N, CA, C and O of each residue as an XYZ file, in Angstrom:
492
protein
N      25.193      2.267      0.736
C      24.033      1.526      0.310
C      24.509      0.383     -0.583
O      25.292      0.596     -1.509
N      24.034     -0.827     -0.301
C      24.437     -1.978     -1.108
C      23.742     -1.940     -2.458
O      22.699     -1.305     -2.612
N      24.329     -2.629     -3.441
C      23.730     -2.643     -4.777
C      22.377     -3.342     -4.763
O      21.494     -2.988     -5.544
N      22.197     -4.341     -3.876
C      20.908     -5.023     -3.825
C      19.827     -4.114     -3.241
O      18.668     -4.202     -3.647
N      20.182     -3.247     -2.299
C      19.212     -2.287     -1.775
C      18.854     -1.256     -2.844
O      17.695     -0.858     -2.964
N      19.846     -0.827     -3.617
C      19.606      0.106     -4.714
C      18.663     -0.518     -5.732
O      17.742      0.140     -6.217
N      18.892     -1.789     -6.055
C      18.027     -2.501     -6.994
C      16.601     -2.599     -6.455
O      15.642     -2.383     -7.196
N      16.457     -2.921     -5.175
C      15.135     -3.048     -4.550
C      14.387     -1.719     -4.610
O      13.215     -1.681     -4.986
N      15.053     -0.641     -4.244
C      14.404      0.669     -4.264
C      14.063      1.091     -5.692
O      13.038      1.733     -5.920
N      14.908      0.737     -6.647
C      14.643      1.054     -8.043
C      13.359      0.380     -8.523
O      12.594      0.975     -9.281
N      13.118     -0.859     -8.085
C      11.874     -1.554     -8.436
C      10.667     -0.784     -7.904
O       9.643     -0.674     -8.578
N      10.798     -0.260     -6.703
C       9.673      0.412     -6.058
C       9.386      1.778     -6.667
O       8.233      2.209     -6.690
N      10.410      2.467     -7.158
C      10.187      3.798     -7.733
C       9.343      3.738     -9.003
O       8.785      4.752     -9.421
N       9.246      2.564     -9.618
C       8.432      2.402    -10.812
C       6.949      2.223    -10.549
O       6.153      2.195    -11.487
N       6.568      2.102     -9.289
C       5.158      1.920     -8.932
C       4.398      3.223     -9.174
O       4.859      4.304     -8.805
N       3.224      3.102     -9.801
C       2.389      4.280    -10.037
C       2.059      4.958     -8.713
O       1.608      4.299     -7.776
N       2.278      6.254     -8.629
C       1.985      7.016     -7.422
C       3.088      6.972     -6.381
O       2.879      7.395     -5.244
N       4.281      6.458     -6.755
C       5.392      6.365     -5.805
C       5.655      7.708     -5.133
O       5.721      8.747     -5.791
N       5.804      7.668     -3.812
C       6.152      8.860     -3.040
C       7.525      8.683     -2.407
O       8.403      9.532     -2.563
N       7.709      7.565     -1.687
C       8.971      7.337     -0.995
C       9.112      5.868     -0.634
O       8.125      5.143     -0.508
N      10.365      5.443     -0.469
C      10.651      4.084     -0.012
C      11.965      4.111      0.760
O      12.837      4.947      0.523
N      12.072      3.172      1.684
C      13.302      3.075      2.463
C      13.506      1.640      2.940
O      12.557      0.873      3.102
N      14.758      1.310      3.155
C      15.121      0.080      3.845
C      15.549      0.540      5.232
O      16.436      1.381      5.375
N      14.898     -0.032      6.263
C      15.036      0.503      7.620
C      15.427     -0.598      8.603
O      14.929     -1.720      8.522
N      16.312     -0.269      9.519
C      16.684     -1.166     10.619
C      15.696     -0.907     11.762
O      15.685      0.178     12.344
N      14.862     -1.915     12.082
C      13.822     -1.705     13.097
C      14.365     -1.706     14.518
O      13.650     -1.332     15.448
N      15.599     -2.113     14.704
C      16.180     -2.056     16.047
C      16.602     -0.638     16.403
O      16.549     -0.243     17.568
N      17.020      0.125     15.399
C      17.490      1.492     15.657
C      16.616      2.567     15.019
O      16.682      3.729     15.420
N      15.803      2.203     14.035
C      15.030      3.178     13.282
C      15.847      3.865     12.205
O      15.366      4.788     11.548
N      17.096      3.413     12.020
C      18.006      4.037     11.064
C      17.693      3.597      9.631
O      17.432      2.422      9.371
N      17.724      4.551      8.718
C      17.525      4.274      7.300
C      18.840      3.762      6.722
O      19.888      4.388      6.882
N      18.771      2.608      6.042
C      19.938      2.039      5.388
C      20.032      2.493      3.932
O      21.122      2.563      3.365
N      18.881      2.800      3.334
C      18.808      3.290      1.958
C      17.434      3.918      1.768
O      16.468      3.501      2.408
N      17.338      4.918      0.895
C      16.026      5.529      0.650
C      15.973      6.220     -0.698
O      16.997      6.590     -1.273
N      14.754      6.384     -1.184
C      14.444      7.149     -2.397
C      13.187      7.951     -2.085
O      12.229      7.413     -1.531
N      13.185      9.233     -2.438
C      12.042     10.103     -2.156
C      11.772     10.986     -3.362
O      12.695     11.520     -3.977
N      10.491     11.132     -3.691
C      10.073     12.105     -4.700
C       9.346     13.224     -3.975
O       8.416     12.975     -3.209
N       9.765     14.436     -4.211
C       9.093     15.577     -3.594
C       9.495     15.763     -2.143
O      10.571     15.350     -1.712
N       8.609     16.389     -1.412
C       8.859     16.757     -0.025
C       8.176     15.743      0.894
O       6.978     15.852      1.156
N       8.919     14.777      1.373
C       8.382     13.737      2.246
C       9.399     13.473      3.350
O      10.577     13.255      3.067
N       8.959     13.491      4.595
C       9.850     13.324      5.757
C      10.151     11.841      5.976
O       9.603     11.214      6.882
N      11.026     11.290      5.137
C      11.314      9.859      5.183
C      11.944      9.437      6.516
O      11.681      8.334      6.995
N      12.763     10.292      7.114
C      13.382      9.949      8.396
C      12.330      9.784      9.488
O      12.392      8.846     10.283
N      11.369     10.695      9.524
C      10.276     10.630     10.493
C       9.425      9.390     10.243
O       9.052      8.688     11.183
N       9.119      9.123      8.983
C       8.306      7.958      8.634
C       9.016      6.664      9.024
O       8.384      5.743      9.541
N      10.305      6.589      8.783
C      11.075      5.386      9.144
C      11.044      5.157     10.648
O      10.817      4.035     11.103
N      11.269      6.206     11.416
C      11.254      6.080     12.878
C       9.869      5.677     13.384
O       9.755      4.808     14.248
N       8.827      6.296     12.857
C       7.464      5.986     13.291
C       7.075      4.559     12.925
O       6.440      3.868     13.721
N       7.446      4.115     11.738
C       7.090      2.764     11.319
C       7.922      1.697     12.020
O       7.515      0.537     12.091
N       9.073      2.080     12.531
C       9.824      1.175     13.404
C       8.979      0.841     14.626
O       8.944     -0.308     15.066
N       8.304      1.838     15.170
C       7.439      1.615     16.330
C       6.231      0.761     15.966
O       5.772     -0.034     16.787
N       5.710      0.910     14.754
C       4.593      0.078     14.291
C       5.017     -1.385     14.256
O       4.288     -2.254     14.734
N       6.184     -1.662     13.697
C       6.683     -3.037     13.615
C       6.894     -3.610     15.017
O       6.486     -4.737     15.295
N       7.520     -2.848     15.886
C       7.762     -3.322     17.258
C       6.443     -3.621     17.981
O       6.326     -4.626     18.682
N       5.454     -2.738     17.804
C       4.160     -2.941     18.465
C       3.467     -4.194     17.943
O       2.878     -4.942     18.722
N       3.530     -4.429     16.648
C       2.890     -5.613     16.080
C       3.575     -6.890     16.556
O       2.900     -7.875     16.858
N       4.887     -6.886     16.626
C       5.614     -8.062     17.123
C       5.273     -8.334     18.585
O       5.103     -9.487     18.982
N       5.174     -7.275     19.380
C       4.807     -7.418     20.780
C       3.388     -7.964     20.910
O       3.134     -8.840     21.737
N       2.462     -7.454     20.100
C       1.078     -7.933     20.128
C       1.004     -9.397     19.719
O       0.266    -10.171     20.328
N       1.754     -9.784     18.701
C       1.761    -11.180     18.257
C       2.256    -12.096     19.374
O       1.691    -13.163     19.612
N       3.303    -11.671     20.044
C       3.838    -12.456     21.159
C       2.807    -12.562     22.277
O       2.623    -13.633     22.855
N       2.133    -11.449     22.582
C       1.156    -11.409     23.661
C      -0.051    -12.301     23.435
O      -0.647    -12.797     24.391
N      -0.421    -12.511     22.158
C      -1.581    -13.360     21.886
C      -1.179    -14.763     21.419
O      -1.999    -15.515     20.892
N       0.087    -15.095     21.623
C       0.541    -16.447     21.334
C       0.900    -16.728     19.888
O       0.904    -17.883     19.464
N       1.199    -15.695     19.130
C       1.599    -15.881     17.731
C       3.077    -15.580     17.524
O       3.497    -15.250     16.415
N       3.854    -15.691     18.574
C       5.270    -15.339     18.522
C       6.097    -16.176     17.568
O       7.192    -15.765     17.184
N       5.593    -17.364     17.170
C       6.348    -18.194     16.237
C       5.970    -17.914     14.779
O       6.543    -18.508     13.866
N       5.018    -17.024     14.560
C       4.623    -16.634     13.201
C       5.482    -15.432     12.779
O       6.352    -15.001     13.536
N       5.246    -14.898     11.598
C       6.024    -13.754     11.136
C       5.107    -12.774     10.406
O       4.011    -13.128      9.971
N       5.578    -11.544     10.285
C       4.844    -10.508      9.555
C       5.241    -10.607      8.089
O       6.419    -10.494      7.748
N       4.259    -10.819      7.228
C       4.534    -10.774      5.787
C       4.557     -9.319      5.338
O       5.519     -8.869      4.715
N       3.503     -8.591      5.655
C       3.507     -7.153      5.424
C       2.443     -6.493      6.292
O       1.533     -7.147      6.802
N       2.582     -5.206      6.441
C       1.618     -4.385      7.178
C       1.158     -3.304      6.203
O       1.979     -2.626      5.586
N      -0.140     -3.152      6.069
C      -0.717     -2.143      5.181
C      -1.463     -1.119      6.025
O      -2.303     -1.467      6.854
N      -1.142      0.137      5.797
C      -1.843      1.232      6.453
C      -2.467      2.076      5.348
O      -1.764      2.636      4.507
N      -3.795      2.159      5.360
C      -4.472      2.957      4.337
C      -4.915      4.273      4.951
O      -5.607      4.307      5.969
N      -4.504      5.344      4.315
C      -4.926      6.683      4.710
C      -5.934      7.167      3.680
O      -6.230      6.441      2.731
N      -6.455      8.340      3.837
C      -7.435      8.861      2.894
C      -6.907      8.973      1.476
O      -7.637      8.710      0.521
N      -5.644      9.362      1.327
C      -5.088      9.590     -0.004
C      -3.810      8.799     -0.283
O      -3.238      8.910     -1.368
N      -3.362      8.006      0.681
C      -2.091      7.295      0.519
C      -2.158      5.899      1.119
O      -2.973      5.603      1.993
N      -1.270      5.057      0.615
C      -1.039      3.734      1.200
C       0.392      3.694      1.712
O       1.316      4.194      1.071
N       0.551      3.092      2.877
C       1.870      2.880      3.456
C       2.004      1.382      3.695
O       1.156      0.775      4.348
N       3.071      0.787      3.167
C       3.301     -0.638      3.322
C       4.647     -0.872      3.991
O       5.628     -0.176      3.729
N       4.662     -1.868      4.858
C       5.864     -2.251      5.586
C       6.062     -3.741      5.354
O       5.135     -4.526      5.555
N       7.257     -4.139      4.933
C       7.535     -5.552      4.666
C       8.883     -5.929      5.279
O       9.927     -5.568      4.736
N       8.873     -6.656      6.412
C      10.135     -7.148      6.985
C      10.795     -8.152      6.033
O      10.113     -8.887      5.320
N      12.111     -8.169      6.035
C      12.852     -9.089      5.176
C      12.905    -10.473      5.803
O      13.166    -10.605      6.999
N      12.660    -11.501      5.007
C      12.764    -12.867      5.529
C      14.192    -13.194      5.916
O      14.412    -13.931      6.877
N      15.183    -12.657      5.182
C      16.577    -12.964      5.500
C      17.045    -12.282      6.782
O      18.035    -12.696      7.385
N      16.334    -11.241      7.195
C      16.679    -10.519      8.422
C      15.450     -9.717      8.851
O      15.312     -8.555      8.467
N      14.545    -10.324      9.648
C      13.286     -9.669     10.015
C      13.426     -8.356     10.794
O      12.440     -7.637     10.951
N      14.619     -8.030     11.283
C      14.773     -6.741     11.958
C      14.958     -5.602     10.960
O      15.009     -4.435     11.347
N      15.059     -5.942      9.675
C      15.145     -4.952      8.604
C      13.833     -4.988      7.828
O      13.330     -6.067      7.515
N      13.276     -3.823      7.515
C      12.049     -3.803      6.731
C      12.129     -2.799      5.587
O      12.889     -1.832      5.622
N      11.311     -3.072      4.572
C      11.127     -2.133      3.472
C       9.869     -1.338      3.782
O       8.836     -1.905      4.137
N       9.963     -0.044      3.646
C       8.823      0.852      3.850
C       8.524      1.527      2.519
O       9.438      1.970      1.824
N       7.251      1.606      2.165
C       6.839      2.222      0.912
C       5.627      3.114      1.152
O       4.686      2.716      1.839
N       5.647      4.312      0.588
C       4.490      5.217      0.598
C       4.115      5.506     -0.850
O       4.963      5.881     -1.660
N       2.834      5.325     -1.164
C       2.340      5.605     -2.517
C       1.021      6.370     -2.431
O       0.292      6.284     -1.444
N       0.741      7.117     -3.489
C      -0.541      7.795     -3.601
C      -1.619      6.748     -3.832
O      -1.406      5.781     -4.563
N      -2.769      6.938     -3.214
C      -3.865      5.995     -3.373
C      -4.591      6.116     -4.693
O      -5.334      5.209     -5.067
N      -4.399      7.212     -5.412
C      -5.089      7.426     -6.690
C      -4.603      6.439     -7.740
O      -3.457      6.510     -8.185
N      -5.472      5.525     -8.132
C      -5.139      4.573     -9.187
C      -4.179      3.481     -8.785
O      -3.754      2.697     -9.634
N      -3.826      3.403     -7.520
C      -2.875      2.389     -7.071
C      -3.537      1.015     -7.054
O      -4.705      0.880     -6.690
N      -2.778      0.004     -7.452
C      -3.241     -1.373     -7.458
C      -2.517     -2.102     -6.331
O      -1.352     -2.473     -6.477
N      -3.203     -2.308     -5.209
C      -2.540     -2.899     -4.040
C      -1.986     -4.290     -4.321
O      -0.924     -4.642     -3.808
N      -2.680     -5.078     -5.121
C      -2.178     -6.408     -5.455
C      -0.829     -6.326     -6.152
O       0.103     -7.045     -5.792
N      -0.722     -5.457     -7.141
C       0.542     -5.291     -7.868
C       1.627     -4.687     -6.982
O       2.800     -5.039     -7.099
N       1.231     -3.782     -6.103
C       2.206     -3.188     -5.183
C       2.793     -4.270     -4.280
O       4.004     -4.312     -4.064
N       1.942     -5.134     -3.758
C       2.430     -6.204     -2.869
C       3.352     -7.170     -3.620
O       4.356     -7.622     -3.069
N       3.015     -7.483     -4.870
C       3.878     -8.351     -5.686
C       5.237     -7.676     -5.900
O       6.279     -8.319     -5.773
N       5.222     -6.392     -6.222
C       6.465     -5.660     -6.446
C       7.290     -5.577     -5.169
O       8.514     -5.702     -5.212
N       6.629     -5.367     -4.033
C       7.363     -5.328     -2.757
C       8.024     -6.678     -2.476
O       9.158     -6.726     -1.999
N       7.328     -7.760     -2.769
C       7.891     -9.102     -2.544
C       9.117     -9.305     -3.443
O      10.124     -9.854     -2.996
N       9.038     -8.868     -4.702
C      10.177     -8.969     -5.614
C      11.341     -8.115     -5.101
O      12.493     -8.548     -5.122
N      11.031     -6.904     -4.645
C      12.069     -6.026     -4.108
C      12.748     -6.673     -2.911
O      13.973     -6.638     -2.785
N      11.940     -7.267     -2.029
C      12.509     -7.958     -0.866
C      13.451     -9.070     -1.330
O      14.556     -9.212     -0.805
N      13.011     -9.855     -2.312
C      13.819    -10.960     -2.810
C      15.130    -10.530     -3.451
O      16.079    -11.311     -3.514
N      15.185     -9.302     -3.921
C      16.421     -8.816     -4.554
C      17.494     -8.434     -3.532
O      18.663     -8.277     -3.884
N      17.097     -8.286     -2.273
C      18.077     -7.955     -1.227
C      18.684     -9.250     -0.717
O      18.030    -10.011     -0.004
N      19.924     -9.499     -1.081
C      20.573    -10.775     -0.780
C      21.323    -10.777      0.552
O      21.496    -11.824      1.175
N      21.760     -9.607      0.976
C      22.465     -9.521      2.263
C      22.353     -8.111      2.805
O      22.127     -7.149      2.071
N      22.519     -8.023      4.116
C      22.444     -6.720      4.784
C      23.780     -6.441      5.449
O      23.952     -5.395      6.075
């Protein structure tokens, strides 16, 4: 794990309600770095969210938005938020974050994810 990935994940662990985070290669579904609190199947989540990213890219291409990019993807569940943020320096790599929905501030989470992304200088 690179020091910049460690720094990025460290930023995310400070988010209220943090459950898990990972830096994931969307071409293979492989986790490059991760942090988990408690019992959370981060490997399964990384693989499943790889498919989410691929499906969104395919849909964008199909409707003529292939020259645009994904800033982030938000999935809201009853008790949790899941966020996916592809890296601008390498869009095939994304940051995945799971947080508890109780008291979570989505605006602040998105700002923190953007800062975490910016801290990753190379893959």
